[in-house]
Short mmCIF file of C-alpha atoms and ligand atoms in Angstrom, two decimals:
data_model
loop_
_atom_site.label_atom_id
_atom_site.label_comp_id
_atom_site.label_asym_id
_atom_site.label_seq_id
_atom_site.Cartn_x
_atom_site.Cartn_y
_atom_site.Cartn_z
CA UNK A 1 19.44 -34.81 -23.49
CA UNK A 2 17.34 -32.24 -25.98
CA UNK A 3 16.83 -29.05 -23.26
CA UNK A 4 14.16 -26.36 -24.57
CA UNK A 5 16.10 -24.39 -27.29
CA UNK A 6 13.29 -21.80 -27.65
CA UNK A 7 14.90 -20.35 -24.54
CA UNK A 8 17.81 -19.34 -27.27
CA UNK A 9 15.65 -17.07 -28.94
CA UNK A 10 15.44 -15.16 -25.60
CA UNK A 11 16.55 -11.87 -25.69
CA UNK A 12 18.17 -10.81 -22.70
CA UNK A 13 16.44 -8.44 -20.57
CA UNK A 14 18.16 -5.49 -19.68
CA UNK A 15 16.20 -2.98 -18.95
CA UNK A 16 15.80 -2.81 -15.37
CA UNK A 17 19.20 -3.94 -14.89
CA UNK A 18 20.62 -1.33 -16.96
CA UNK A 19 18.18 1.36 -15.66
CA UNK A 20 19.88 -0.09 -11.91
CA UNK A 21 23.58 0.41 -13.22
CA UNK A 22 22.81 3.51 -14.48
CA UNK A 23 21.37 5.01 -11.03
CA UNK A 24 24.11 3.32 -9.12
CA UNK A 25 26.86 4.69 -11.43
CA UNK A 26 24.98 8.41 -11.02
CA UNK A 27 24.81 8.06 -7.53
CA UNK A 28 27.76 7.14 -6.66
CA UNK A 29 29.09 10.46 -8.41
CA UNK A 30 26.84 12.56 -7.43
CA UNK A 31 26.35 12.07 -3.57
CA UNK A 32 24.58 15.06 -2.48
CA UNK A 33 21.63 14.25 -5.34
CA UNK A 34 18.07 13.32 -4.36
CA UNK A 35 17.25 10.50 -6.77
CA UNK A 36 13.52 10.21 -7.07
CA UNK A 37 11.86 7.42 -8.84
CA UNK A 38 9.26 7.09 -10.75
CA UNK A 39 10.42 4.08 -12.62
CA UNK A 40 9.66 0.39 -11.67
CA UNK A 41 5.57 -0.10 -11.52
CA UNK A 42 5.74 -1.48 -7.65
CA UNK A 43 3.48 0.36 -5.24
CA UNK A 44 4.71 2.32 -2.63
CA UNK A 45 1.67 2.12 -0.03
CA UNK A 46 1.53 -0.23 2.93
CA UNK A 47 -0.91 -2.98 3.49
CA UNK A 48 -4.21 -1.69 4.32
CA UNK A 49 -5.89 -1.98 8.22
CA UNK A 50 -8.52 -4.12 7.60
CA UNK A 51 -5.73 -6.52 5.46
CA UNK A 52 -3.81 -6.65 7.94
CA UNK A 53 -5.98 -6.93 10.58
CA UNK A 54 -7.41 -9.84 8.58
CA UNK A 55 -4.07 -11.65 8.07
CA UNK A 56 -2.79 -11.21 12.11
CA UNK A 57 -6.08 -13.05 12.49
CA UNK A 58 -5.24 -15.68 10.18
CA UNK A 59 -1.76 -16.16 11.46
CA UNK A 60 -2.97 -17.19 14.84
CA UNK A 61 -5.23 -19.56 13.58
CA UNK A 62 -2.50 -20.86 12.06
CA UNK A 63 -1.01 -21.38 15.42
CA UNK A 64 -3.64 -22.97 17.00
CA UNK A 65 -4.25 -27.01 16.70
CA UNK A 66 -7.99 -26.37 16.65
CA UNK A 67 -7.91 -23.58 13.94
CA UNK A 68 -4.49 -24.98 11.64
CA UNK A 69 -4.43 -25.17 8.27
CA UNK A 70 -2.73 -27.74 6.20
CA UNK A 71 -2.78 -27.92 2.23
CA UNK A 72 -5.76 -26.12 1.19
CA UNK A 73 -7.85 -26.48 -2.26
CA UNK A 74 -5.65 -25.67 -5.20
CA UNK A 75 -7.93 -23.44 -6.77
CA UNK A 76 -8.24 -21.17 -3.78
CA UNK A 77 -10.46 -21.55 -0.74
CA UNK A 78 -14.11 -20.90 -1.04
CA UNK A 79 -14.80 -17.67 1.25
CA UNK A 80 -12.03 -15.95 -1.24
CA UNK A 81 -13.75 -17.33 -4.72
CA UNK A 82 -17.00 -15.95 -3.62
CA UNK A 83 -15.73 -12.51 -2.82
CA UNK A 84 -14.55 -12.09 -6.10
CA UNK A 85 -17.66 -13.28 -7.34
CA UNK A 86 -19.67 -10.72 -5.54
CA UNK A 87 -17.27 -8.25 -6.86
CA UNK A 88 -18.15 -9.03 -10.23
CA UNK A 89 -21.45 -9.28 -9.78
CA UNK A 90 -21.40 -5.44 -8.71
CA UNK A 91 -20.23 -5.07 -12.78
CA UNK A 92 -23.42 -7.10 -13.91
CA UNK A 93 -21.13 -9.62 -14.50
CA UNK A 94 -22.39 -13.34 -13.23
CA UNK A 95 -19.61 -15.88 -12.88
CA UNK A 96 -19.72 -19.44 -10.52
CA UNK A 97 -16.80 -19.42 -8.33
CA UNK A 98 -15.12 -22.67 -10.22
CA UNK A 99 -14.79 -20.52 -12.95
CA UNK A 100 -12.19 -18.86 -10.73
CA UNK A 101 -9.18 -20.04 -9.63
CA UNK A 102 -6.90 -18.20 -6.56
CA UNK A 103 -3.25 -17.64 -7.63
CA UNK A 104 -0.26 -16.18 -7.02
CA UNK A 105 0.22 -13.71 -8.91
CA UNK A 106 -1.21 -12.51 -12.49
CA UNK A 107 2.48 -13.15 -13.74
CA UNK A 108 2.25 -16.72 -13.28
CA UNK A 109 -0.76 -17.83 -14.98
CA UNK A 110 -0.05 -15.43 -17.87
CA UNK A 111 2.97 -17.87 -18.32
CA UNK A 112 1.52 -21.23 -17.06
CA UNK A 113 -1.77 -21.01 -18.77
CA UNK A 114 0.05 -22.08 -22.43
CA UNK A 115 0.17 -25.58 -20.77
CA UNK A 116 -3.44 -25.68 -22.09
CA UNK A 117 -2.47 -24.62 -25.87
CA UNK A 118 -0.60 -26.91 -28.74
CA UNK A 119 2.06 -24.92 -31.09
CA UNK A 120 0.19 -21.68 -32.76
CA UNK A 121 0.10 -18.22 -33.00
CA UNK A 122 -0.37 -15.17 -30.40
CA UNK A 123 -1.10 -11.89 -30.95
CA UNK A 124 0.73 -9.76 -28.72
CA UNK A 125 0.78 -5.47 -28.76
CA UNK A 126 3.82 -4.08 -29.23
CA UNK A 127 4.93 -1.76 -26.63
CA UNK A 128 3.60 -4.30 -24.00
CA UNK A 129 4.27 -5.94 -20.40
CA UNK A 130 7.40 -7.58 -21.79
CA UNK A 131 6.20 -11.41 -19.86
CA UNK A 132 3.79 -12.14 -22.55
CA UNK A 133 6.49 -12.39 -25.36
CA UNK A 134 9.07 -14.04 -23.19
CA UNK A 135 6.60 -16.91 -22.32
CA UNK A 136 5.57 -17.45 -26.01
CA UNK A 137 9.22 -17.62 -27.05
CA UNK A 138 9.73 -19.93 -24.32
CA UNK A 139 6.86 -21.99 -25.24
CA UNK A 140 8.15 -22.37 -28.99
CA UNK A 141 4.78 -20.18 -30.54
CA UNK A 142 5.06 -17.74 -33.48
CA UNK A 143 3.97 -14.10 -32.50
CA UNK A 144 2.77 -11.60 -34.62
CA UNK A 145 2.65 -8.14 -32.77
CA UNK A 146 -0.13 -5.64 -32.67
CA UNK A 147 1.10 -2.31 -33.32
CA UNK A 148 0.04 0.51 -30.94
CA UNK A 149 1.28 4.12 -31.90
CA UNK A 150 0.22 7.15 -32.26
CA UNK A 151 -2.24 7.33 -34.41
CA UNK A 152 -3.98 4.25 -32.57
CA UNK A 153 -3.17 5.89 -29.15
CA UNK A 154 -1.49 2.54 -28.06
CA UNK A 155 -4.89 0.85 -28.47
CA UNK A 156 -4.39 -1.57 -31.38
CA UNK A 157 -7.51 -3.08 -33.33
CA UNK A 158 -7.67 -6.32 -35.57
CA UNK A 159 -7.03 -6.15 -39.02
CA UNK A 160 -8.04 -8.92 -40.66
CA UNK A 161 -5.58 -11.27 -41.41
CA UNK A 162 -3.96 -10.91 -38.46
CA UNK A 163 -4.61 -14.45 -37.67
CA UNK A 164 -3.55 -15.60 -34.16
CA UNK A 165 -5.50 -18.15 -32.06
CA UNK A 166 -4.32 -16.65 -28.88
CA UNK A 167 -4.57 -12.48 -28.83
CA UNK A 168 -3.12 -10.92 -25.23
CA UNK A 169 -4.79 -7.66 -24.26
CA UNK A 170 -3.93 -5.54 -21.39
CA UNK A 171 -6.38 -2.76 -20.33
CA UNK A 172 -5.40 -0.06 -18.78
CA UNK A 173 -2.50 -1.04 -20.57
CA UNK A 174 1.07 -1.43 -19.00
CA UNK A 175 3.29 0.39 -19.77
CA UNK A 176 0.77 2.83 -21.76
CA UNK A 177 -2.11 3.34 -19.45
CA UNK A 178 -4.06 3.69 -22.78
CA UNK A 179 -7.58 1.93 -21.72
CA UNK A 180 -9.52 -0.03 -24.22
CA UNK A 181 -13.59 1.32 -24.18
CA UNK A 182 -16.84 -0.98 -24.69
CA UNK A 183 -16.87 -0.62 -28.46
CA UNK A 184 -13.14 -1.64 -29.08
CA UNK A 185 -13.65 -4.80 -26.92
CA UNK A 186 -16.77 -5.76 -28.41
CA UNK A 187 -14.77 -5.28 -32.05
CA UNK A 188 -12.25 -7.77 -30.28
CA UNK A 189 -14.58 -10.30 -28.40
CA UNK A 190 -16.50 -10.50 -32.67
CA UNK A 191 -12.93 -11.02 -33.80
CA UNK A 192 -11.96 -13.98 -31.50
CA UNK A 193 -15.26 -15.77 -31.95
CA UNK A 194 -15.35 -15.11 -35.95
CA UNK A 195 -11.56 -16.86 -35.85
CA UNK A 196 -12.02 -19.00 -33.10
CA UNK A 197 -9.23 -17.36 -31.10
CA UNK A 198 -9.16 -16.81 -27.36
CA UNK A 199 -8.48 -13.43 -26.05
CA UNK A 200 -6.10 -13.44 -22.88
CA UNK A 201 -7.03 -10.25 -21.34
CA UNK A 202 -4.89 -8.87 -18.44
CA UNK A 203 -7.37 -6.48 -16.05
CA UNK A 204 -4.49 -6.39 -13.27
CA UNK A 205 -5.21 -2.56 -13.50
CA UNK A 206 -8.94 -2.68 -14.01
CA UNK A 207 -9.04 -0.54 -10.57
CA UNK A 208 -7.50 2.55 -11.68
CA UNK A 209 -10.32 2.54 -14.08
CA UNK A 210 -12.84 5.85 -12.83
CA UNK A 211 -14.54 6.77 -16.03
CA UNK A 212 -17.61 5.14 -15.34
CA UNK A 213 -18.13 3.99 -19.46
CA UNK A 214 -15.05 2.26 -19.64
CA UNK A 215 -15.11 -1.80 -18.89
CA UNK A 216 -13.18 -3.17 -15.96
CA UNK A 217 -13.53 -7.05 -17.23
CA UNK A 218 -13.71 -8.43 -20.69
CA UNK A 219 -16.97 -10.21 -19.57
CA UNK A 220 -19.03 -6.89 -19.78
CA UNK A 221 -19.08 -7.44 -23.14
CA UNK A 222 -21.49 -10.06 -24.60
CA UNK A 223 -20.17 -13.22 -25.89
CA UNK A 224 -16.73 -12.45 -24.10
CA UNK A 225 -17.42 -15.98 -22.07
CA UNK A 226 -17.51 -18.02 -25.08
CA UNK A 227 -13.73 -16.45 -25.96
CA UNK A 228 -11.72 -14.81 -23.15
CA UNK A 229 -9.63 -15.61 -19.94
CA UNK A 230 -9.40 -12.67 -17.64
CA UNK A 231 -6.27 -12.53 -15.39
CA UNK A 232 -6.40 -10.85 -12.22
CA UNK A 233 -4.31 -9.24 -9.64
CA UNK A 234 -4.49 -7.50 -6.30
CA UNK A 235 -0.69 -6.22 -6.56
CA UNK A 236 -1.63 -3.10 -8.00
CA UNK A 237 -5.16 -2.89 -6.23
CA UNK A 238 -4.11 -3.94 -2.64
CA UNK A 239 -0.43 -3.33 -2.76
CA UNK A 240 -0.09 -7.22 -2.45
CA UNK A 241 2.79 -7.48 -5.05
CA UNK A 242 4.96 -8.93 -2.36
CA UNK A 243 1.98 -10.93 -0.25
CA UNK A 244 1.17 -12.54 -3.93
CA UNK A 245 -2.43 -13.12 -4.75
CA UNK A 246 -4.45 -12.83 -7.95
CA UNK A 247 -7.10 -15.04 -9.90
CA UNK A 248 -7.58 -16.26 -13.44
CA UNK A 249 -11.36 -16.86 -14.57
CA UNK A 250 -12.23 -19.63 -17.07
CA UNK A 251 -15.63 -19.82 -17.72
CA UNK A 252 -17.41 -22.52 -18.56
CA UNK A 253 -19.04 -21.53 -22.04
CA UNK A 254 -15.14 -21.89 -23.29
CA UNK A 255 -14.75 -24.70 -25.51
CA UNK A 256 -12.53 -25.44 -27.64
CA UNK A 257 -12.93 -28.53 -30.26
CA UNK A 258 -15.60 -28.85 -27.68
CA UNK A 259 -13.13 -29.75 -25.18
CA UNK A 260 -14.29 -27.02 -21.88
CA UNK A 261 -10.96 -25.00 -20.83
CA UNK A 262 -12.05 -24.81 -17.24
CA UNK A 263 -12.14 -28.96 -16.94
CA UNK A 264 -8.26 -28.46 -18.13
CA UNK A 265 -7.53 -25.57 -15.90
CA UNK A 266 -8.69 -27.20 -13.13
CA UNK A 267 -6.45 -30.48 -14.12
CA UNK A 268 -3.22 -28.48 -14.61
CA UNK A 269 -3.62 -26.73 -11.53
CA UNK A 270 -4.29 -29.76 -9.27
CA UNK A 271 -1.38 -31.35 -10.46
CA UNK A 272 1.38 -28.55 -11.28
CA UNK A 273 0.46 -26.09 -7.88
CA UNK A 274 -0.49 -26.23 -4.22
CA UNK A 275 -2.43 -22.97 -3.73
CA UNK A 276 -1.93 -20.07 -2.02
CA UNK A 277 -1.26 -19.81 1.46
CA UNK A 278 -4.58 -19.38 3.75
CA UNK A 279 -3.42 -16.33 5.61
CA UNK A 280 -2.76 -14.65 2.60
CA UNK A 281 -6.16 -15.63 0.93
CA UNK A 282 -7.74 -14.82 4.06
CA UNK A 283 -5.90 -11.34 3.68
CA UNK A 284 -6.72 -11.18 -0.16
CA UNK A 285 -10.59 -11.90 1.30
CA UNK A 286 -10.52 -8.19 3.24
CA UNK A 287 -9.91 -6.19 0.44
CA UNK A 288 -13.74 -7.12 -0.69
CA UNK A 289 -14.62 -5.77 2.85
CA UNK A 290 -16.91 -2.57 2.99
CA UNK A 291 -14.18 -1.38 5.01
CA UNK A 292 -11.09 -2.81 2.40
CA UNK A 293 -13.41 -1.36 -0.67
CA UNK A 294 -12.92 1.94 1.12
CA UNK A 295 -9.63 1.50 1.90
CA UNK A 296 -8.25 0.27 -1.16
CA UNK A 297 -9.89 3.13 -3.40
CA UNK A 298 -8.69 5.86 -0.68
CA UNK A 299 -5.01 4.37 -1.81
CA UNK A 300 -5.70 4.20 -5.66
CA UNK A 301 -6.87 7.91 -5.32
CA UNK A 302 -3.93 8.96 -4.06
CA UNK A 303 -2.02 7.24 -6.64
CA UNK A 304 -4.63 8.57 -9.86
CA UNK A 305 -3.84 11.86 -7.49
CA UNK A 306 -0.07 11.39 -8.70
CA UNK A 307 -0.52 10.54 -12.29
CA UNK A 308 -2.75 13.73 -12.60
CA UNK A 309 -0.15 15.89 -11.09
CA UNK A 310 2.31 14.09 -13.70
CA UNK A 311 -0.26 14.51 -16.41
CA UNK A 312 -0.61 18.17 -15.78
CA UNK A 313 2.95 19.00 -15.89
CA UNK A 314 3.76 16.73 -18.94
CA UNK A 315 1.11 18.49 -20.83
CA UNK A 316 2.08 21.67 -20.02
CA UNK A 317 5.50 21.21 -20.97
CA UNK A 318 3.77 20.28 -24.50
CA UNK A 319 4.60 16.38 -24.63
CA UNK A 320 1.97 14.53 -26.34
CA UNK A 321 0.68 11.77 -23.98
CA UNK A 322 -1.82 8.81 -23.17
CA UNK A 323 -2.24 7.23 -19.69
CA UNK A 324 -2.61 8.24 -16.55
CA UNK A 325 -6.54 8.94 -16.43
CA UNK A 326 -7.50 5.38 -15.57
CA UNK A 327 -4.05 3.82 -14.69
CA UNK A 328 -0.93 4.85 -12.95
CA UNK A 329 1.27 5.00 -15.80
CA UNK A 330 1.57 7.72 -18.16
CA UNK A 331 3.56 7.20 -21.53
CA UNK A 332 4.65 10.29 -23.31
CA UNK A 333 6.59 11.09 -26.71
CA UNK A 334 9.40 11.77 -25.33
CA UNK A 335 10.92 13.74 -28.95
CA UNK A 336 14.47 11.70 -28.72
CA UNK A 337 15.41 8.03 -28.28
CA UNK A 338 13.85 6.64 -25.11
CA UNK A 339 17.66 6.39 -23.19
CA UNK A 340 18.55 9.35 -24.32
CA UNK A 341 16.05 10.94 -22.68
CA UNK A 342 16.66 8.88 -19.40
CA UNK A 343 19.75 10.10 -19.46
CA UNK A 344 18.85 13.43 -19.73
CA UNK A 345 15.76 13.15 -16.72
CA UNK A 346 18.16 11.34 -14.49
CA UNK A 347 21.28 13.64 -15.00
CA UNK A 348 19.69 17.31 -15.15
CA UNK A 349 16.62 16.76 -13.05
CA UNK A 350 17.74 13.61 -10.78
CA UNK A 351 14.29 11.64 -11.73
CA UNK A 352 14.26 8.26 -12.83
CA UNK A 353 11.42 7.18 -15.43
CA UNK A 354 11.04 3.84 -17.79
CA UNK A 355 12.61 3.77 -21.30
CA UNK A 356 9.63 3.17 -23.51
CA UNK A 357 11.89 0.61 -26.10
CA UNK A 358 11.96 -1.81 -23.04
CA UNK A 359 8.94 -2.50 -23.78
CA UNK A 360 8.80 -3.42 -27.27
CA UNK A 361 10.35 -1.72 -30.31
CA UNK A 362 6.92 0.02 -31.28
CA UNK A 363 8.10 2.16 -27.57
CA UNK A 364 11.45 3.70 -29.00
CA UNK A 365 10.68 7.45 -28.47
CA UNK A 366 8.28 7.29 -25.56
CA UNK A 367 8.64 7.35 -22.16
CA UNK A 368 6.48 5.71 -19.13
CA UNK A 369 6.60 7.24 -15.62
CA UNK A 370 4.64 5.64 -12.62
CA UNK A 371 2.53 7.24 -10.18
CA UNK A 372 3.41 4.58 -7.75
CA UNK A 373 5.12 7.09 -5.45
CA UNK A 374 4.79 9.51 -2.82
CA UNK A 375 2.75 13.02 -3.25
CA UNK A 376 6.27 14.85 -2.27
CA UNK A 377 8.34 13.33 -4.70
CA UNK A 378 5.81 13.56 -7.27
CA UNK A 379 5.78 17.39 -6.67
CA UNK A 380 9.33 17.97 -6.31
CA UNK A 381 9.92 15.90 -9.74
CA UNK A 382 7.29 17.80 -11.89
CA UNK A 383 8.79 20.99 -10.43
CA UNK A 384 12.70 19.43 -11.62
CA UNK A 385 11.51 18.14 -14.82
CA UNK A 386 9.75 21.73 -15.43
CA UNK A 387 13.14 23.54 -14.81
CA UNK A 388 15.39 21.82 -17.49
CA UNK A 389 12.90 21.82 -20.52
N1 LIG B 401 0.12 -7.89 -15.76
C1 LIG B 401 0.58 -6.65 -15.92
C2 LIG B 401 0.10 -5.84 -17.06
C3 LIG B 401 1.53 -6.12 -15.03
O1 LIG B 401 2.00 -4.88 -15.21
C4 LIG B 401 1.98 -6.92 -13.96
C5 LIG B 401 2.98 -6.43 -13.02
O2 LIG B 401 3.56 -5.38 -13.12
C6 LIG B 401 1.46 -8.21 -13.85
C7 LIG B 401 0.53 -8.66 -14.76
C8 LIG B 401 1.94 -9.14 -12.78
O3 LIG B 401 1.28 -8.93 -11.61
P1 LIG B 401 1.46 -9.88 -10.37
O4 LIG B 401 2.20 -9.09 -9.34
O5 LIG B 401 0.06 -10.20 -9.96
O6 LIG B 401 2.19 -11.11 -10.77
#
């Protein structure tokens, strides 16, 4: 029996486990305290009315022999597909629903989608969503990371000789919020097609995006459908990150050795998952509503409400940031090592943020708080923080 050894070269991941112990330990000494949190990126607003309202629907169907659903079409059902297609025509960007495949999750198909690619190397950013290096360790590739600091504000660029045949990008960027702009995506999508590389780019934040010159999806930029898979999710738009439902788009124009991507897609999918549940697409389906649109951007307001109110007392306090403009996350140079200075928040002002290193070593002495939260909290906090520095 040979089992995969690349899970060996693992490393275990403890930071929100330790970030857990630590709260537990504090609370547990410190009774009277009002923890808030502004750690973990999950959202903190219900389901919206017309999702809901959608999904009670499709549960009685369910429970009806005229209107039951059995297994469904792997790659999502149709009515779904061609909301998202509408949606992206409303960014001048044309897809055909099989280019789009109905999943559960982004986090999935960020993983699963190296089913499609033989032993090579990735690009990944360093700080990052830590799932993209587990899965290439996992799947036995070599990584080389692209460094985002400072001076780059967390928004790395190719260099050539960089290499890499797969390159992740994740705009707005978790956990930096930094957002990549037209011209710095066009320098990628020339990159990828001048190496022959294929850009994985993760838009599961693309709706916190309000400046109206930044790009939501990697296919605004010409040639981007010869080189890019875009992964979706309506976690952070919808607050579906315990429903489950994204999409992954594979156009057609990607070939590789003249071999189209979608054609293999489509195969792996068939045989390795069973779709997502209908009442859940059908729920997924009311976001794209007129009513949902409104609905959903009434919740990310609130939310870009937060991160400006975080922002704003950050930046007053004179900590050099990025973040938080376009996406709910604001990273800051925190000035000491990243624990250290959860220590500090969590013990003098009873707040609870993300040490940047658990992200990648490139985050050692930065610092990401979340805006998923509620307007109180987020007050109270600023008003904590602003007292002990
Ligand atoms: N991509 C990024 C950058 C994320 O931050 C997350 C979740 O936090 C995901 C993907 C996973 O999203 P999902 O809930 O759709 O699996």
């Amino acid at each position: 029996m040979q089992i995969n050894e690349n899970f060996l070269n693992l490393e275990q991941s403890y930071l929100f486990s330790t970030i857990a112990k630590k709260v537990n330990e504090f609370s547990a000494n410190h009774q009277d305290a009002k923890i808030i949190k502004l750690g973990i990126g999950d959202v903190t607003l219900p389901l919206t009315k017309s999702v809901i309202n959608a999904m009670t629907e499709a549960v009685l169907e369910m429970g009806n022999e005229n209107t039951f659903r059995g297994y469904g079409p792997e790659q999502g059902y149709e009515f779904l597909k061609i909301a998202i297609k509408d949606y992206y025509s409303n960014k001048s960007v044309n897809l055909v629903a099989d280019e789009i495949f109905v999943n559960d999750g982004a986090k999935s198909d960020l993983g699963n989608i190296l089913d499609l690619f033989g032993p090579g190397t990735s690009l990944i950013p360093n700080p990052v969503y830590p799932a993209y290096l587990d899965t290439n360790i996992m799947a036995g590739r070599k990584i080389n990371f692209l460094d985002g600091n400072e001076s780059n504000n967390f928004l790395p660029m190719p260099e050539d000789g960089d290499g890499g045949d797969l390159i992740y990008l994740c705009s707005p960027n978790n956990p930096t919020g930094a957002t990549y702009n037209r011209d710095q995506l066009k320098v990628w999508v020339d990159y990828a097609t001048k190496n022959n590389s294929i850009i994985l780019f993760d838009s599961a934040y693309e709706c916190f995006v309000r400046d109206a010159n930044l790009p939501t999806s990697i296919y605004e930029i010409e040639g981007a459908k010869s080189c890019a898979i875009e992964f979706c999710s309506f976690s952070k738009t919808a607050g579906f990150t315990g429903t489950r439902c994204g999409y992954t788009v594979v156009p057609h124009e990607l070939l590789v050795n003249n071999i189209g991507l979608n054609k293999f897609w489509l195969r792996r999918q068939t045989t390795k998952f069973n779709g997502v549940p209908y009442i859940v697409q059908k729920a997924a389906t009311a976001i794209f509503s007129k009513e949902g649109q409104e609905e959903v951007k009434a919740n990310i307001d609130y939310y870009l409400e937060n991160a400006q109110i975080i922002r704003k007392g950050f930046s007053e306090l004179g900590f050099w940031l990025v973040g938080g403009d376009n996406s709910p996350y604001i990273w800051l140079k925190c000035g000491m090592d990243s624990w250290a200075f959860f220590d500090k928040l969590l013990n003098e002002a009873y707040v609870v943020g993300t040490p940047g290193v658990g992200f990648g070593t490139n985050g050692e002495g930065y610092f990401r708080i979340s805006a998923f939260a509620n307007r109180a909290n987020v007050l109270e906090a600023i008003s904590r923080i602003k007292a002990i520095f």
